[in-house]
Short mmCIF file of C-alpha atoms in Angstrom, two decimals:
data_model
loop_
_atom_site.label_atom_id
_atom_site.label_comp_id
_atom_site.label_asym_id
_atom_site.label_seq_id
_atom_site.Cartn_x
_atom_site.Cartn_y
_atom_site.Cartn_z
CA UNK U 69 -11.65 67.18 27.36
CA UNK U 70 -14.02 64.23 28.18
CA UNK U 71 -17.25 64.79 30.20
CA UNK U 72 -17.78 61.89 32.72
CA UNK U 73 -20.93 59.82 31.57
CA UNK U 74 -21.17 58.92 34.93
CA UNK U 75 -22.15 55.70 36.61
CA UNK U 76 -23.23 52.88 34.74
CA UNK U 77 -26.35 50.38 35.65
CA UNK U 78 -25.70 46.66 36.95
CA UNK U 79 -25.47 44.04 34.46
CA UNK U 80 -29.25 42.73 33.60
CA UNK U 81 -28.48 40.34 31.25
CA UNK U 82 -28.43 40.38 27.16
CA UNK U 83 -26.28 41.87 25.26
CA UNK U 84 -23.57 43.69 27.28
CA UNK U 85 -23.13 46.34 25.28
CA UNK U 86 -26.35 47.34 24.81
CA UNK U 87 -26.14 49.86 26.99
CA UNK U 88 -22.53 50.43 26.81
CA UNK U 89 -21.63 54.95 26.55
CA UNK U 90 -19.44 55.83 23.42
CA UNK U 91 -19.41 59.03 21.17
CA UNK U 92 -17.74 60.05 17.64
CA UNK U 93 -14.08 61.68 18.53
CA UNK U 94 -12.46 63.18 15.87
CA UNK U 95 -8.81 62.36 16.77
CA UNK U 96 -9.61 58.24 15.88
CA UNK U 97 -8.83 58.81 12.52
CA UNK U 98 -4.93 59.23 13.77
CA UNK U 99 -2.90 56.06 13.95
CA UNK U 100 -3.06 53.97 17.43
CA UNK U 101 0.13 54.38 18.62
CA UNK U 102 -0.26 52.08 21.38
CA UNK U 103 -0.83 49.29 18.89
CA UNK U 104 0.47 45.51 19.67
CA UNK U 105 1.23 45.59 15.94
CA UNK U 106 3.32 48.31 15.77
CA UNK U 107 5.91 47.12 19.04
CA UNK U 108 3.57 48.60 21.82
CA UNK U 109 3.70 46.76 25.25
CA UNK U 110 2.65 47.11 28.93
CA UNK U 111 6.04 46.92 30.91
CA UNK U 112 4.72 47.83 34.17
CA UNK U 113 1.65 48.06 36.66
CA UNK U 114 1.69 48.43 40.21
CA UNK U 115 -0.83 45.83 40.40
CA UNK U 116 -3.38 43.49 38.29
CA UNK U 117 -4.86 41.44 41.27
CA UNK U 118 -8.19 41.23 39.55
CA UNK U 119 -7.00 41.08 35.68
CA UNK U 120 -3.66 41.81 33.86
CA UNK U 121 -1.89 45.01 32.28
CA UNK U 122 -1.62 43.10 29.30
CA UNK U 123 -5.27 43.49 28.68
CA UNK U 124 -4.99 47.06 28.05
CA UNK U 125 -3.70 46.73 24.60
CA UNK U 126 -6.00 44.18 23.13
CA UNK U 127 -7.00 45.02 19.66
CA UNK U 128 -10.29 43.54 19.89
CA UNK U 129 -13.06 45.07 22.20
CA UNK U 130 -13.21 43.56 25.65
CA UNK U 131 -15.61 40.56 26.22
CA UNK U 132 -17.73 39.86 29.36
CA UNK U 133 -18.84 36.85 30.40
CA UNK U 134 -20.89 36.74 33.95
CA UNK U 135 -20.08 33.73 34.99
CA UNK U 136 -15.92 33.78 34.68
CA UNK U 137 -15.15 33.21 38.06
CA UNK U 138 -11.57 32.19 39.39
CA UNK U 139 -9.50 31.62 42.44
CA UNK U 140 -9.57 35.49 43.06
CA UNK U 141 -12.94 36.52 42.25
CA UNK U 142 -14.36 37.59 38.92
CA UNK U 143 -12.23 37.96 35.64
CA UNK U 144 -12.22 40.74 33.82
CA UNK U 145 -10.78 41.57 30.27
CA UNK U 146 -9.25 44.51 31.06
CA UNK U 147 -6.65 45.95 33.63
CA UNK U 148 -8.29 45.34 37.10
CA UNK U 149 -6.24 46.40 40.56
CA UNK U 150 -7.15 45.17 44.29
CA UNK U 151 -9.55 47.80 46.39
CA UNK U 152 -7.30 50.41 47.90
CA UNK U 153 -7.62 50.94 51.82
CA UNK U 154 -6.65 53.45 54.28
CA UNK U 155 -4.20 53.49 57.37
CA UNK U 156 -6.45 52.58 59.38
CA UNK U 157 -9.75 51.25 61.20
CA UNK U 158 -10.21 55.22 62.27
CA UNK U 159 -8.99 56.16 58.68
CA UNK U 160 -10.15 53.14 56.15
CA UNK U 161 -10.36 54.83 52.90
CA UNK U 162 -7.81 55.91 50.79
CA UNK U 163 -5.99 59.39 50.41
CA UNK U 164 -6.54 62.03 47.62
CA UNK U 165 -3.12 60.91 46.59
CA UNK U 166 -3.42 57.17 46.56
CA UNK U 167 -3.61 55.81 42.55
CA UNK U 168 -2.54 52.34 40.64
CA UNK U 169 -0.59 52.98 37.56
CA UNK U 170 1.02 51.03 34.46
CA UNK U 171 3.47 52.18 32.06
CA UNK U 172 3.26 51.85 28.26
CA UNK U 173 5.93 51.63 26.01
CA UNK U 174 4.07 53.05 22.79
CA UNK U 175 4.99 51.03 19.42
CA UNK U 176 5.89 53.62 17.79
CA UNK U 177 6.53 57.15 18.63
CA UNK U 178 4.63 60.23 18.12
CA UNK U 179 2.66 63.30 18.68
CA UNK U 180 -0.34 62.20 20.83
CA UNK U 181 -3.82 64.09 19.14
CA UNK U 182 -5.99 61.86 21.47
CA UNK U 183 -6.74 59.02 24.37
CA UNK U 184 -9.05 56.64 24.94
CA UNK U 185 -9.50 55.04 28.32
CA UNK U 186 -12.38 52.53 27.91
CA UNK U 187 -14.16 51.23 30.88
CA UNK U 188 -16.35 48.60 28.92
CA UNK U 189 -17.97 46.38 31.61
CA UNK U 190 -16.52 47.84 34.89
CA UNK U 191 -19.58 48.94 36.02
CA UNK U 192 -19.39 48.85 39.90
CA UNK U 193 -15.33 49.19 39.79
CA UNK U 194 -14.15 51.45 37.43
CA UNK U 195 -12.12 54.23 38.80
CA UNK U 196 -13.03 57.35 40.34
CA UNK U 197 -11.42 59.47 37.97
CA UNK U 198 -7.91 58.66 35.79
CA UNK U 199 -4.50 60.95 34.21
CA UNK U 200 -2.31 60.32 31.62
CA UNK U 201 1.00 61.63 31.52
CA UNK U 202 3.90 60.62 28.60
CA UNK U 203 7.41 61.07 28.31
CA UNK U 204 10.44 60.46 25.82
CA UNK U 205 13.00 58.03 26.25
CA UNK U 206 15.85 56.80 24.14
CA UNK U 207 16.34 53.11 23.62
CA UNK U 208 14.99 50.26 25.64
CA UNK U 209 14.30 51.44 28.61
CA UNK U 210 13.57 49.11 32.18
CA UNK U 211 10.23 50.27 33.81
CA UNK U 212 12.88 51.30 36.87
CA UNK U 213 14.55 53.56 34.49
CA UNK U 214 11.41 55.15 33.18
CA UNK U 215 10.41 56.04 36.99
CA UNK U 216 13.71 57.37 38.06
CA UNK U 217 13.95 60.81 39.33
CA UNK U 218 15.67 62.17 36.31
CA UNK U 219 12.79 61.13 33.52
CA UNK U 220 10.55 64.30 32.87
CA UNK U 221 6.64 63.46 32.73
CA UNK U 222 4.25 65.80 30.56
CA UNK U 223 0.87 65.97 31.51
CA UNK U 224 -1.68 64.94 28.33
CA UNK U 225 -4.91 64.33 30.34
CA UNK U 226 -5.30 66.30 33.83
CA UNK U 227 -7.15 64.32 36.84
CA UNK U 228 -10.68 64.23 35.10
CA UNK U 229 -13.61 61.90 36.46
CA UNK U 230 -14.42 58.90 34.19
CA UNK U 231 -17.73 56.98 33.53
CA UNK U 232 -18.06 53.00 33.98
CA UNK U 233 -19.16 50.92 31.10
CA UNK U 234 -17.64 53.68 28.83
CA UNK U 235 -15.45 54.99 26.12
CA UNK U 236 -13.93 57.94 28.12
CA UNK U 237 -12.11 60.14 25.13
CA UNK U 238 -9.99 62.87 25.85
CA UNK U 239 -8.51 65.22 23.12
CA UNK U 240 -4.34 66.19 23.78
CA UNK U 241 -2.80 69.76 22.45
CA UNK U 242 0.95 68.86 23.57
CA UNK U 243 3.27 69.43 20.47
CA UNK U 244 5.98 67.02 21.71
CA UNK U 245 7.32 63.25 20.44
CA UNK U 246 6.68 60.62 22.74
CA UNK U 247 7.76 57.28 23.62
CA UNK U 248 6.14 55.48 26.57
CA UNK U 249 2.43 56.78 28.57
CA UNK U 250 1.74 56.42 31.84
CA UNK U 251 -2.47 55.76 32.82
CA UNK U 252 -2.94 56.59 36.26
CA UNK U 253 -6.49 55.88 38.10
CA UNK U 254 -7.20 57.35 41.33
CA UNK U 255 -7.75 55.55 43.38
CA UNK U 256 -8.35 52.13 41.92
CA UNK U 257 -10.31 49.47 39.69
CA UNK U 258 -10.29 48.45 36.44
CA UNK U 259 -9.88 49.84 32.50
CA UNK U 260 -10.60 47.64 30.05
CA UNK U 261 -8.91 49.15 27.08
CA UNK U 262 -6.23 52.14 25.90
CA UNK U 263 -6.11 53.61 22.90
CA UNK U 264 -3.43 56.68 22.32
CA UNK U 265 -4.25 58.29 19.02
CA UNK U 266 -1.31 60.08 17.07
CA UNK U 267 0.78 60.72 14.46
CA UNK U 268 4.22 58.40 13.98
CA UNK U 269 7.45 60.59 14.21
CA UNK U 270 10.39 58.51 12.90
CA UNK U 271 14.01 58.33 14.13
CA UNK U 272 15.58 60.42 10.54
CA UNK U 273 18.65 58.31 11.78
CA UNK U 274 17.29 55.21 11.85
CA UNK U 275 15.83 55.35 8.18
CA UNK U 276 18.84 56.95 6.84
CA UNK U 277 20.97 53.67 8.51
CA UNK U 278 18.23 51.76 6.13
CA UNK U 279 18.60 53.41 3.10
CA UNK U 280 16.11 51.50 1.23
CA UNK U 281 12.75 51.24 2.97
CA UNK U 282 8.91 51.18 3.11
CA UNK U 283 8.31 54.65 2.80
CA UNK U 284 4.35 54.28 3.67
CA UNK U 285 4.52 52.24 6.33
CA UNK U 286 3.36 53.55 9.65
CA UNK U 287 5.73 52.59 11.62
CA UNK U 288 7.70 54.68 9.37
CA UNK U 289 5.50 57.78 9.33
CA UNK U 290 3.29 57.06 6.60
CA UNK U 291 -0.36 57.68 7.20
CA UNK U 292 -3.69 57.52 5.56
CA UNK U 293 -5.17 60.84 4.57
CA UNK U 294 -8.40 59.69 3.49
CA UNK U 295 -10.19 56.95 1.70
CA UNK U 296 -13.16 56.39 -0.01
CA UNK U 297 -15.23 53.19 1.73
CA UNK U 298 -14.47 52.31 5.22
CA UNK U 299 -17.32 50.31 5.63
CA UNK U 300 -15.36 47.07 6.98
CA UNK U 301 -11.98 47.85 8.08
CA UNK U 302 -10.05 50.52 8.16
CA UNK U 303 -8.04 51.80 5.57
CA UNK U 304 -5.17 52.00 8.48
CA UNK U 305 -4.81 48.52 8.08
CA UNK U 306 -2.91 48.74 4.47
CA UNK U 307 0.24 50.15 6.00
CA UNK U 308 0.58 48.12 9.37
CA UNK U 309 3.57 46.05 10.15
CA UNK U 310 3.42 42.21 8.35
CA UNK U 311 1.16 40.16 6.37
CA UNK U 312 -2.68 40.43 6.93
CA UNK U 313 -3.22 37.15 8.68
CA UNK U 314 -7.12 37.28 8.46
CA UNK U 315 -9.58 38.95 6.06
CA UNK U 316 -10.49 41.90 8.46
CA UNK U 317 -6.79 43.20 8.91
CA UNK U 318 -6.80 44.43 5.24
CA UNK U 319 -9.37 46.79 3.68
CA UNK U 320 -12.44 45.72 2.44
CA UNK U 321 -15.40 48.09 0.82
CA UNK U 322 -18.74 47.40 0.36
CA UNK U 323 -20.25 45.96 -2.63
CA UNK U 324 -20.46 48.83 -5.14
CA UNK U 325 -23.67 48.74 -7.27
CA UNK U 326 -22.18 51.71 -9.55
CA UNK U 327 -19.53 52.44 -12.09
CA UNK U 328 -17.32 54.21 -9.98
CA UNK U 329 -14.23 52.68 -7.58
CA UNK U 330 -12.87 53.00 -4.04
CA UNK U 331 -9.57 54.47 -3.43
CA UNK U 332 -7.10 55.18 -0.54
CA UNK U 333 -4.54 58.40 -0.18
CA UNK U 334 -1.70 58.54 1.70
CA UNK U 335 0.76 60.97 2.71
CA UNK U 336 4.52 59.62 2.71
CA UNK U 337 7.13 59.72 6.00
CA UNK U 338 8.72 62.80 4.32
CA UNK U 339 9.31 63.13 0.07
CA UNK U 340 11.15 59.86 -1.18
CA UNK U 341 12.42 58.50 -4.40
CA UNK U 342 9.84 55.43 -5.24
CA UNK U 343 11.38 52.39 -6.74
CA UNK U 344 9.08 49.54 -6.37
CA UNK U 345 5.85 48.70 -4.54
CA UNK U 346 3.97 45.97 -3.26
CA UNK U 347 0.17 45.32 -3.56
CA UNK U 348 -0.93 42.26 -1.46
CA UNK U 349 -4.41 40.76 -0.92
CA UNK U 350 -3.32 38.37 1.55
CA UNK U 351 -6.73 36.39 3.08
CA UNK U 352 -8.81 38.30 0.28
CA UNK U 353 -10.12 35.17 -1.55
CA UNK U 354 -13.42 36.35 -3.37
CA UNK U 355 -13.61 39.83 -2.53
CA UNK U 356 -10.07 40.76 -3.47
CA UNK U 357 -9.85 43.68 -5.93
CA UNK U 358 -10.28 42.84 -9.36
CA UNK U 359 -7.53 45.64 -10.92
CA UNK U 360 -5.70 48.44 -8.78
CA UNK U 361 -3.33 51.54 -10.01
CA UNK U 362 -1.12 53.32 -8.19
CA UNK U 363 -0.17 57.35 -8.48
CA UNK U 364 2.00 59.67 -6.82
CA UNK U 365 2.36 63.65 -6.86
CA UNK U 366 4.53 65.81 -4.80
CA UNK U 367 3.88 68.35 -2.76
CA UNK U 368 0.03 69.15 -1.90
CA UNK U 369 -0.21 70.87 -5.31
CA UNK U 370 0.88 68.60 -7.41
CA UNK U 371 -0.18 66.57 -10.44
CA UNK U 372 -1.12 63.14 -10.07
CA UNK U 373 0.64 60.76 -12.06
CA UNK U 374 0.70 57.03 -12.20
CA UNK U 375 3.45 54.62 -11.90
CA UNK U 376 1.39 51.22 -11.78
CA UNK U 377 -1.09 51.37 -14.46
CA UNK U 378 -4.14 49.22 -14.15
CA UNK U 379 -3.30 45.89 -13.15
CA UNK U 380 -4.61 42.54 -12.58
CA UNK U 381 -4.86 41.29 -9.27
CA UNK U 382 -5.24 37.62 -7.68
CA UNK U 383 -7.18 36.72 -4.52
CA UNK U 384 -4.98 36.01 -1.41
CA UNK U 385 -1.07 36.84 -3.52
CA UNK U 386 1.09 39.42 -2.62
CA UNK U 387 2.28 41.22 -6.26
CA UNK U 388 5.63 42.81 -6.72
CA UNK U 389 6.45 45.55 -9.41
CA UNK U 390 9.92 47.21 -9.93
CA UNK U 391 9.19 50.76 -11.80
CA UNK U 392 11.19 51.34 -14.78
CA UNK U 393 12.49 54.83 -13.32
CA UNK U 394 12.44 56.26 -9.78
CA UNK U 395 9.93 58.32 -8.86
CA UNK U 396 9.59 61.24 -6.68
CA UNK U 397 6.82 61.71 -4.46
CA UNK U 398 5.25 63.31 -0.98
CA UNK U 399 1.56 61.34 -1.45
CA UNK U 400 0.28 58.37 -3.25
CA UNK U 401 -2.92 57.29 -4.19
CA UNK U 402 -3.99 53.51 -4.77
CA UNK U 403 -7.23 53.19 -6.61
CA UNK U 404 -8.98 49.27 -6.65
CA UNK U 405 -11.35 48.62 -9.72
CA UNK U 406 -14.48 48.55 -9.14
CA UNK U 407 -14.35 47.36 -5.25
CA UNK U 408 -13.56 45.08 -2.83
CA UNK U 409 -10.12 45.45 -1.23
CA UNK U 410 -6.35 44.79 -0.68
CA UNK U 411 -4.16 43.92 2.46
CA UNK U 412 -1.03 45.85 2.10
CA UNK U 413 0.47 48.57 0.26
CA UNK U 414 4.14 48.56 0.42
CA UNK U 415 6.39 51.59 -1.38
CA UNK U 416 10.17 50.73 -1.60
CA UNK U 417 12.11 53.49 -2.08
CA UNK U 418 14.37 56.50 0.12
CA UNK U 419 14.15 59.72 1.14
CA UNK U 420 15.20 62.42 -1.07
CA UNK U 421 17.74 65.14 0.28
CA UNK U 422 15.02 67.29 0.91
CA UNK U 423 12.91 65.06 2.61
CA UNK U 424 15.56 64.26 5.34
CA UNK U 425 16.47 67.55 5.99
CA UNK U 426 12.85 68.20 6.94
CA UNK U 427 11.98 65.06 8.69
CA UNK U 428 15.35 65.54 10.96
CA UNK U 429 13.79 69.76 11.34
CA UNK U 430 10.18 68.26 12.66
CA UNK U 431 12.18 65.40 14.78
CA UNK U 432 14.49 68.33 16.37
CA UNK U 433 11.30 70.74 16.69
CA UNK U 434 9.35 67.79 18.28
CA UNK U 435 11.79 67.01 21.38
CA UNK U 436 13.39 63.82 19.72
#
């Protein structure tokens, strides 16, 4: 759990973030589940006098400029609500109970390792203290629906103070598939940004409706183990939704001044049958990789073995292969000669008989 960094000084001019509270938590390196790309969406606040919901999910930092003024005072990028009052003139402040809330329908679900509530430039109005609660729903549900009496809410982050002009990060041990978060802050002002770290638990039936499908895509529970050079975008970005449509939603290493080469390994949504791939460097123009390979193994023990030998890649083209034989997998590895980087990995293929069975076992075990 997060320890409040407290209150933050007034604006003094320079660079805003200069002074601006953050630390290392380990659950970043999960997927952002809460990610525009992915589906994610505010449906619901009980108010955004100062600045809208929709702010929440930007997925660039929040700006601040100090003289954005409007009709209703100063505007904020972030999620800002009115200041709360009491009953009345012999009562004026608010109760213990009073809070401003907005619901967020996650993009994809998951098991929640982590939350971010960032309060980047509320300084003098950032709330008190904030929860987080989540909850599993079917379908498409209306905000109405998601706050009727009969939807269960499970606590992930208690009532815990926050700090202004701070990443606030707060580590969850609930064991349970979500599909929508609710951030509560007690009893009012402003976040700038939410980030719910996790890992992506699939529908079993919805992939086995598809047949044939990405099977390293995050949305389809595909993630990125670990990768070799992170040094300008994550390695993440390889199996998000759609085309890269700038050069920093790929992944790009640093310059390598050796003989070695960067790589990226992946775990697959369950073990599949691999029958083509995609390698795209989409808005990679000159620092595109100049070969890649591709391997697979299955099961944590087993040997890698390639099925895309090293190939020659162009700048800013998405490249299609069709393997000569299917190939059965749990990981995969991509490996870029010498450096530089790609935009998308895509692996076409199904899941094997095994692999379903044990995707629909952690799906049943996990509440969906």
């Amino acid at each position: 759990m997060a320890t409040s960094t407290g209150d933050a000084n007034p604006y003094g001019g320079g660079d805003p973030y200069a002074d601006y509270r953050t630390a290392d938590f380990p659950f970043t390196h999960h997927a952002n589940l809460a990610d525009r790309r992915l589906g994610a969406g505010v449906v619901a606040a009980n108010d955004e006098f100062f600045a809208e919901r929709e702010n929440l999910l930007v997925p660039e930092r929040a700006e601040f400029d100090p003289e954005h003024f409007g009709h209703k005072g100063k505007i904020m990028d972030g999620w800002e609500t009115r200041r709360r009052r009491g009953a009345s003139a012999e009562h004026p402040w608010p109760t213990e109970d009073d809070h401003d809330c907005a619901l967020i329908r996650l993009g994809a679900p998951g098991v929640v390792r982590g939350v971010v509530v960032d309060t980047a430039h509320f300084r003098g109005n950032y709330p008190q203290a904030v929860s987080v609660e989540a909850t599993s729903v079917p379908g498409s549900p209306s905000p109405q629906e998601l706050l009727g009496d009969d939807v269960k809410w499970t606590t992930l982050v208690p009532r815990t103070p926050v700090g202004g002009h701070a990443a606030n990060g707060f580590a969850v041990d609930v064991e349970q598939r979500f599909t929508h978060v609710r951030v509560n802050q007690h009893p009012d002002g402003g976040i700038a940004r939410l980030r719910v770290y996790g890992e992506v638990v699939p529908d079993p039936r919805w992939l086995a409706v598809l047949g044939t499908f990405d099977v390293v895509a995050l949305e389809n529970g595909g993630r990125v183990e670990d990768a070799s050079d992170l040094f300008y975008s994550p390695a993440t970005n390889t199996i998000q939704p759609g085309r890269s449509r700038k050069m920093d939603d790929g992944w790009e290493t640093r310059r390598r001044r050796d003989q070695g080469n960067d790589w990226i390994r992946y775990r697959l949504a369950a073990q599949s049958q691999i029958r083509a791939l995609e390698i795209d460097t989409a808005c990679l123009k000159g620092n595109s990789a100049g070969w890649a390979s591709v391997s697979v193994r299955d099961g944590e023990s087993g040997e890698w073995h390639e099925i895309l030998p090293r190939t020659r890649l162009q700048p800013d083209t998405n490249h299609r292969f069709v393997l000569p034989a299917s190939a059965v997998a749990t990981h995969a590895r991509v490996d870029i000669f010498p450096d530089g980087g790609i935009s998308r990995l895509r692996l076409f293929g199904s899941l094997t008989e095994s692999g379903a069975s044990s995707l629909a076992a952690r799906h049943q075990e996990l509440g969906g």
